[in-house]
């Protein structure tokens, strides 16, 4: 309601927000009453079908305002349709929660007093016999138990409205006149008088119940004789903008570092209890934001300012954040209403958003009273522009996480022999998707990574290259094929990359955690389906097994050919193991699909940061994961499957993860405007032996530059590391060494 008030005042310039709200309620009420009258009149006879007394329906109304500022109902959705704005997702989520909470509070309330209810009923019947002439013929109308239950539920609703406003019965006289006129015009035979009588009965019951409630309120001690809901609504619509009260003169501090000691949390708790305020105006505010390491917030912290921005360097991978409420009844939670008061966050490259939710703990369900937002921008690697006097340096792993002890870590100079091999005009095509390689970057000195031009970094396989197909070649490759993906979000990122490469545009995108089917790829000649696995938020006993999930994906993607025209891509961050490879073979044999192409995306880096809410792998566990990954790749090739080794590609650049608690996402889908500031897709060195962008010739670079420059695409898959192994996936799908039986 407060948001509606702001809307009416700002955009409609309504002198009275309450009047604007009443006009909107009137427009909706009229539409519902007219709909009821004509729908009932269209029925051949009065319906005697039993109705569900506990059923309900949530409708969503799209309201428009013309030049007269009077509301017009544009569309009615027969379901709860609340579109969240990306820029205020958390605020919209809290509104959804309030709507659903109040709905179930009405449905499940048991606060109605039977004595009060029947007292109101008796008054209604007594009033009907005395003064309601138009219903004298129905004054002996008796209610059955089946009809009585909805009335009891109706009274429960008006007792527990929450944030809802009652539309009908209405105290507005013209609504009642409209109701009677409608039934008189549409109902000349009076076959719908029983419905009109029920409307009258509800209105009378509402008035009687209000009278009884007012009498009961008058007997309460002074200061408590107002209806709680009424006072809340009046406050919301009459007080324009509640501001922070200065009368408590509470000393505020700008965000300060937190000491990494457990006893410090206890001291902070005691300090909160000693300095909290009882002034109700301070309830929506927090007293301070505490971070470790210290963040310079912009603007400087002020309880009345709800949004902040800060930038952190590339090497800062995590941040600890805590907020303290100002009011004694307030609580500060991170991310959601039931979230922790303090937490460690991973900081992906680019924008990270931390939400602080302030709740009122005096309510039975902690009600959200305000939301703070901190936008943390983590910078990319420091990069120098490319000069003529540079040397090429290579690395396989970062010294911050040594995974393969037998290999060197950090930047190493490339030998002349190696450069001579990879600088050949035509390198042979890589025969497998797990060819060992390294990252190559131009630097002034290989002993100082701050002297490198990280925008020019490239993945170079050992002694070979992966071909890059242009659009016509790629479209021909996947024509009349079905590509099925099953795996987690990293697998989903490769799927969206494939769609964008084939179509040169990405028209739709969502974080699908179920099953999705795409029929509009390659002008409809390529079918792509996706199934999210594993659904980790569901208990192990209730979630689908891998075998069940795979069978369901294959079944729902039918018809499938038992040839290379059907391609199955399986993998994720760290859930894949040997047993899954055996299950794949068993299921495909059972479904007569043993001859399809199977591509295994291997394990990858992730879960290496100390973050709340997710498990963290130790350095030894990550090293064991590397060994397991090698075994998975060898087993997959033994089964005759294609492979894409993402572990060796991600382990050297594990710090360059994007948003997500796991630290395992090396892709993100952004709107095209945002993608203008994305990582460069492909750039060239100034020397003749280009080395491309993870490939070694100019034509490959040109192809990817053309792909990345499509400004017509609503969305774009961003992330150079994801792009590397996604291109390797495309090279395996379109490899010349595999011929389809149908061709």
mmCIF file of C-alpha atoms in Angstrom, residues 172-405:
data_model
loop_
_atom_site.group_PDB
_atom_site.id
_atom_site.type_symbol
_atom_site.label_atom_id
_atom_site.label_comp_id
_atom_site.label_asym_id
_atom_site.label_seq_id
_atom_site.Cartn_x
_atom_site.Cartn_y
_atom_site.Cartn_z
ATOM 1 C CA UNK A 172 -19.807 2.646 -0.679
ATOM 2 C CA UNK A 173 -23.557 3.181 -1.396
ATOM 3 C CA UNK A 174 -23.167 3.238 -5.187
ATOM 4 C CA UNK A 175 -21.747 -0.284 -5.126
ATOM 5 C CA UNK A 176 -24.961 -1.508 -3.482
ATOM 6 C CA UNK A 177 -27.098 0.470 -5.948
ATOM 7 C CA UNK A 178 -25.123 -1.067 -8.828
ATOM 8 C CA UNK A 179 -25.635 -4.542 -7.390
ATOM 9 C CA UNK A 180 -29.408 -4.181 -7.136
ATOM 10 C CA UNK A 181 -29.721 -2.513 -10.551
ATOM 11 C CA UNK A 182 -27.733 -5.309 -12.163
ATOM 12 C CA UNK A 183 -29.883 -8.052 -10.702
ATOM 13 C CA UNK A 184 -33.093 -6.167 -11.538
ATOM 14 C CA UNK A 185 -32.040 -5.736 -15.198
ATOM 15 C CA UNK A 186 -30.505 -9.143 -15.760
ATOM 16 C CA UNK A 187 -32.829 -11.078 -13.488
ATOM 17 C CA UNK A 188 -36.430 -10.121 -14.329
ATOM 18 C CA UNK A 189 -37.660 -13.620 -13.394
ATOM 19 C CA UNK A 190 -36.083 -13.371 -9.963
ATOM 20 C CA UNK A 191 -34.405 -16.711 -10.338
ATOM 21 C CA UNK A 192 -31.223 -15.228 -8.809
ATOM 22 C CA UNK A 193 -32.857 -13.750 -5.704
ATOM 23 C CA UNK A 194 -31.093 -16.292 -3.506
ATOM 24 C CA UNK A 195 -27.710 -14.916 -4.639
ATOM 25 C CA UNK A 196 -28.838 -11.344 -4.007
ATOM 26 C CA UNK A 197 -30.059 -12.439 -0.577
ATOM 27 C CA UNK A 198 -26.620 -13.898 0.164
ATOM 28 C CA UNK A 199 -24.969 -10.579 -0.765
ATOM 29 C CA UNK A 200 -27.351 -8.759 1.554
ATOM 30 C CA UNK A 201 -26.654 -11.301 4.278
ATOM 31 C CA UNK A 202 -22.870 -10.844 3.999
ATOM 32 C CA UNK A 203 -23.207 -7.053 4.122
ATOM 33 C CA UNK A 204 -25.460 -7.216 7.173
ATOM 34 C CA UNK A 205 -23.213 -9.735 8.898
ATOM 35 C CA UNK A 206 -20.206 -7.490 8.268
ATOM 36 C CA UNK A 207 -21.971 -4.474 9.787
ATOM 37 C CA UNK A 208 -23.137 -6.439 12.813
ATOM 38 C CA UNK A 209 -19.718 -7.914 13.424
ATOM 39 C CA UNK A 210 -18.127 -4.470 13.181
ATOM 40 C CA UNK A 211 -20.605 -3.199 15.787
ATOM 41 C CA UNK A 212 -19.840 -6.023 18.194
ATOM 42 C CA UNK A 213 -16.096 -5.534 17.709
ATOM 43 C CA UNK A 214 -16.387 -1.799 18.404
ATOM 44 C CA UNK A 215 -18.268 -2.462 21.648
ATOM 45 C CA UNK A 216 -15.588 -4.913 22.723
ATOM 46 C CA UNK A 217 -12.840 -2.425 21.852
ATOM 47 C CA UNK A 218 -14.513 0.303 23.909
ATOM 48 C CA UNK A 219 -14.155 -1.857 27.016
ATOM 49 C CA UNK A 220 -10.371 -2.154 26.612
ATOM 50 C CA UNK A 221 -7.995 0.047 28.666
ATOM 51 C CA UNK A 222 -7.359 3.519 27.345
ATOM 52 C CA UNK A 223 -4.993 3.553 24.394
ATOM 53 C CA UNK A 224 -5.993 0.065 23.232
ATOM 54 C CA UNK A 225 -9.478 0.757 21.899
ATOM 55 C CA UNK A 226 -8.571 1.044 18.284
ATOM 56 C CA UNK A 227 -8.655 -1.697 15.751
ATOM 57 C CA UNK A 228 -5.067 -2.786 15.126
ATOM 58 C CA UNK A 229 -5.549 -3.272 11.414
ATOM 59 C CA UNK A 230 -7.449 -0.013 11.046
ATOM 60 C CA UNK A 231 -4.733 1.935 12.810
ATOM 61 C CA UNK A 232 -2.070 0.289 10.691
ATOM 62 C CA UNK A 233 -3.881 1.160 7.471
ATOM 63 C CA UNK A 234 -4.543 4.726 8.574
ATOM 64 C CA UNK A 235 -0.917 5.186 9.517
ATOM 65 C CA UNK A 236 0.269 3.852 6.190
ATOM 66 C CA UNK A 237 -1.888 6.178 4.151
ATOM 67 C CA UNK A 238 -1.894 9.344 6.272
ATOM 68 C CA UNK A 239 1.757 9.563 7.368
ATOM 69 C CA UNK A 240 3.738 10.636 4.335
ATOM 70 C CA UNK A 241 7.216 9.228 4.663
ATOM 71 C CA UNK A 242 8.312 8.080 8.105
ATOM 72 C CA UNK A 243 11.693 9.619 8.807
ATOM 73 C CA UNK A 244 14.399 8.640 11.262
ATOM 74 C CA UNK A 245 13.869 10.211 14.677
ATOM 75 C CA UNK A 246 16.847 12.126 16.013
ATOM 76 C CA UNK A 247 15.499 12.470 19.560
ATOM 77 C CA UNK A 248 17.265 9.368 20.843
ATOM 78 C CA UNK A 249 20.581 10.945 19.788
ATOM 79 C CA UNK A 250 22.036 7.494 19.101
ATOM 80 C CA UNK A 251 25.701 7.598 18.192
ATOM 81 C CA UNK A 252 26.191 6.132 14.714
ATOM 82 C CA UNK A 253 29.409 4.659 13.331
ATOM 83 C CA UNK A 254 30.471 4.106 9.768
ATOM 84 C CA UNK A 255 31.157 0.508 8.802
ATOM 85 C CA UNK A 256 34.164 -0.797 10.671
ATOM 86 C CA UNK A 257 36.266 -3.987 10.538
ATOM 87 C CA UNK A 258 35.340 -7.040 12.567
ATOM 88 C CA UNK A 259 37.910 -8.798 14.744
ATOM 89 C CA UNK A 260 38.181 -12.468 13.928
ATOM 90 C CA UNK A 261 37.456 -13.674 17.465
ATOM 91 C CA UNK A 262 34.392 -15.468 18.730
ATOM 92 C CA UNK A 263 34.154 -13.325 21.850
ATOM 93 C CA UNK A 264 33.819 -10.248 19.655
ATOM 94 C CA UNK A 265 30.393 -11.490 18.490
ATOM 95 C CA UNK A 266 29.297 -11.709 22.107
ATOM 96 C CA UNK A 267 30.530 -8.168 22.772
ATOM 97 C CA UNK A 268 28.663 -6.902 19.707
ATOM 98 C CA UNK A 269 25.480 -8.570 20.929
ATOM 99 C CA UNK A 270 25.811 -6.954 24.350
ATOM 100 C CA UNK A 271 26.534 -3.594 22.730
ATOM 101 C CA UNK A 272 23.374 -3.918 20.630
ATOM 102 C CA UNK A 273 21.265 -4.605 23.699
ATOM 103 C CA UNK A 274 22.792 -1.629 25.529
ATOM 104 C CA UNK A 275 22.428 0.891 22.716
ATOM 105 C CA UNK A 276 19.268 -0.181 20.879
ATOM 106 C CA UNK A 277 16.360 2.213 20.605
ATOM 107 C CA UNK A 278 12.709 1.776 21.573
ATOM 108 C CA UNK A 279 11.524 4.557 19.265
ATOM 109 C CA UNK A 280 9.234 2.953 16.665
ATOM 110 C CA UNK A 281 10.604 5.282 13.973
ATOM 111 C CA UNK A 282 13.970 3.509 14.201
ATOM 112 C CA UNK A 283 12.530 0.037 13.501
ATOM 113 C CA UNK A 284 13.335 0.041 9.736
ATOM 114 C CA UNK A 285 16.952 1.146 10.260
ATOM 115 C CA UNK A 286 20.243 -0.592 10.950
ATOM 116 C CA UNK A 287 22.838 1.018 13.217
ATOM 117 C CA UNK A 288 25.963 -0.057 11.389
ATOM 118 C CA UNK A 289 27.359 -2.369 8.725
ATOM 119 C CA UNK A 290 30.457 -4.269 9.798
ATOM 120 C CA UNK A 291 32.732 -5.866 7.193
ATOM 121 C CA UNK A 292 35.958 -7.819 7.221
ATOM 122 C CA UNK A 293 38.069 -6.649 5.515
ATOM 123 C CA UNK A 294 36.903 -3.053 5.761
ATOM 124 C CA UNK A 295 34.825 -1.716 2.855
ATOM 125 C CA UNK A 296 34.681 1.966 1.905
ATOM 126 C CA UNK A 297 30.982 2.380 1.229
ATOM 127 C CA UNK A 298 29.710 5.026 -1.151
ATOM 128 C CA UNK A 299 27.887 7.015 0.105
ATOM 129 C CA UNK A 300 29.113 6.921 3.683
ATOM 130 C CA UNK A 301 26.853 4.834 5.861
ATOM 131 C CA UNK A 302 23.658 6.516 7.008
ATOM 132 C CA UNK A 303 20.683 4.583 8.486
ATOM 133 C CA UNK A 304 18.290 6.392 6.140
ATOM 134 C CA UNK A 305 20.239 5.422 2.980
ATOM 135 C CA UNK A 306 19.329 1.967 1.752
ATOM 136 C CA UNK A 307 21.773 1.365 -1.140
ATOM 137 C CA UNK A 308 25.585 1.447 -1.236
ATOM 138 C CA UNK A 309 28.353 0.793 -3.725
ATOM 139 C CA UNK A 310 31.977 -0.220 -3.270
ATOM 140 C CA UNK A 311 34.839 -1.643 -5.312
ATOM 141 C CA UNK A 312 37.347 -4.286 -4.242
ATOM 142 C CA UNK A 313 40.569 -5.499 -5.893
ATOM 143 C CA UNK A 314 40.901 -8.705 -7.893
ATOM 144 C CA UNK A 315 42.727 -10.637 -5.151
ATOM 145 C CA UNK A 316 39.890 -10.215 -2.617
ATOM 146 C CA UNK A 317 37.848 -13.395 -3.067
ATOM 147 C CA UNK A 318 35.570 -13.340 0.007
ATOM 148 C CA UNK A 319 34.053 -10.796 2.374
ATOM 149 C CA UNK A 320 32.456 -11.172 5.805
ATOM 150 C CA UNK A 321 29.441 -8.947 6.441
ATOM 151 C CA UNK A 322 27.386 -8.276 9.551
ATOM 152 C CA UNK A 323 24.693 -5.675 10.256
ATOM 153 C CA UNK A 324 23.291 -4.432 13.557
ATOM 154 C CA UNK A 325 19.673 -3.254 13.873
ATOM 155 C CA UNK A 326 18.972 0.086 15.514
ATOM 156 C CA UNK A 327 15.704 -0.850 17.227
ATOM 157 C CA UNK A 328 15.458 -3.300 20.122
ATOM 158 C CA UNK A 329 12.646 -5.135 18.294
ATOM 159 C CA UNK A 330 14.534 -5.228 15.019
ATOM 160 C CA UNK A 331 16.687 -7.977 13.596
ATOM 161 C CA UNK A 332 19.109 -7.817 10.664
ATOM 162 C CA UNK A 333 19.379 -10.845 8.382
ATOM 163 C CA UNK A 334 21.400 -11.448 5.246
ATOM 164 C CA UNK A 335 19.716 -12.448 1.957
ATOM 165 C CA UNK A 336 16.301 -13.367 3.367
ATOM 166 C CA UNK A 337 13.999 -13.073 6.371
ATOM 167 C CA UNK A 338 15.382 -16.192 8.039
ATOM 168 C CA UNK A 339 18.949 -15.607 6.880
ATOM 169 C CA UNK A 340 21.997 -15.395 9.158
ATOM 170 C CA UNK A 341 23.031 -12.179 10.875
ATOM 171 C CA UNK A 342 26.643 -12.646 9.755
ATOM 172 C CA UNK A 343 28.072 -14.505 6.767
ATOM 173 C CA UNK A 344 31.042 -14.929 4.428
ATOM 174 C CA UNK A 345 30.311 -14.140 0.770
ATOM 175 C CA UNK A 346 32.289 -15.132 -2.336
ATOM 176 C CA UNK A 347 33.052 -12.190 -4.602
ATOM 177 C CA UNK A 348 32.774 -13.064 -8.266
ATOM 178 C CA UNK A 349 34.254 -10.824 -10.928
ATOM 179 C CA UNK A 350 32.034 -7.835 -11.609
ATOM 180 C CA UNK A 351 28.905 -7.037 -9.659
ATOM 181 C CA UNK A 352 27.966 -8.818 -6.432
ATOM 182 C CA UNK A 353 24.842 -7.863 -4.512
ATOM 183 C CA UNK A 354 24.418 -8.367 -0.770
ATOM 184 C CA UNK A 355 20.940 -7.885 0.671
ATOM 185 C CA UNK A 356 20.361 -6.968 4.325
ATOM 186 C CA UNK A 357 16.791 -7.567 5.488
ATOM 187 C CA UNK A 358 15.484 -5.790 8.600
ATOM 188 C CA UNK A 359 12.616 -7.592 10.334
ATOM 189 C CA UNK A 360 10.291 -6.901 13.254
ATOM 190 C CA UNK A 361 10.720 -9.748 15.743
ATOM 191 C CA UNK A 362 7.692 -8.604 17.745
ATOM 192 C CA UNK A 363 5.457 -10.033 15.025
ATOM 193 C CA UNK A 364 4.449 -13.713 15.059
ATOM 194 C CA UNK A 365 6.131 -14.036 11.644
ATOM 195 C CA UNK A 366 9.138 -11.742 11.411
ATOM 196 C CA UNK A 367 7.757 -9.030 9.145
ATOM 197 C CA UNK A 368 10.191 -7.377 6.747
ATOM 198 C CA UNK A 369 10.233 -3.646 7.462
ATOM 199 C CA UNK A 370 13.102 -2.533 5.213
ATOM 200 C CA UNK A 371 15.818 -3.799 2.877
ATOM 201 C CA UNK A 372 19.371 -2.535 2.410
ATOM 202 C CA UNK A 373 21.491 -3.326 -0.632
ATOM 203 C CA UNK A 374 25.274 -3.350 -0.966
ATOM 204 C CA UNK A 375 26.667 -3.557 -4.502
ATOM 205 C CA UNK A 376 30.252 -4.831 -4.460
ATOM 206 C CA UNK A 377 32.200 -4.607 -7.718
ATOM 207 C CA UNK A 378 35.231 -6.907 -7.852
ATOM 208 C CA UNK A 379 37.781 -5.709 -10.364
ATOM 209 C CA UNK A 380 39.364 -7.865 -13.041
ATOM 210 C CA UNK A 381 43.061 -8.713 -12.982
ATOM 211 C CA UNK A 382 45.254 -5.593 -13.194
ATOM 212 C CA UNK A 383 46.312 -5.368 -16.804
ATOM 213 C CA UNK A 384 48.865 -3.312 -18.704
ATOM 214 C CA UNK A 385 48.388 -2.418 -22.378
ATOM 215 C CA UNK A 386 50.429 -4.482 -24.790
ATOM 216 C CA UNK A 387 53.812 -3.019 -25.758
ATOM 217 C CA UNK A 388 56.179 -4.098 -28.522
ATOM 218 C CA UNK A 389 58.755 -5.392 -26.060
ATOM 219 C CA UNK A 390 56.806 -8.246 -24.522
ATOM 220 C CA UNK A 391 57.489 -11.866 -23.829
ATOM 221 C CA UNK A 392 55.058 -14.759 -23.791
ATOM 222 C CA UNK A 393 54.488 -16.475 -20.455
ATOM 223 C CA UNK A 394 52.525 -19.620 -19.713
ATOM 224 C CA UNK A 395 50.947 -21.169 -16.643
ATOM 225 C CA UNK A 396 48.966 -24.313 -15.802
ATOM 226 C CA UNK A 397 48.052 -23.656 -12.188
ATOM 227 C CA UNK A 398 47.985 -20.743 -9.767
ATOM 228 C CA UNK A 399 50.447 -20.761 -6.881
ATOM 229 C CA UNK A 400 47.548 -19.923 -4.570
ATOM 230 C CA UNK A 401 46.143 -23.425 -5.140
ATOM 231 C CA UNK A 402 48.753 -25.974 -6.218
ATOM 232 C CA UNK A 403 46.732 -28.952 -7.476
ATOM 233 C CA UNK A 404 49.389 -30.843 -9.406
ATOM 234 C CA UNK A 405 52.568 -30.741 -7.257
#
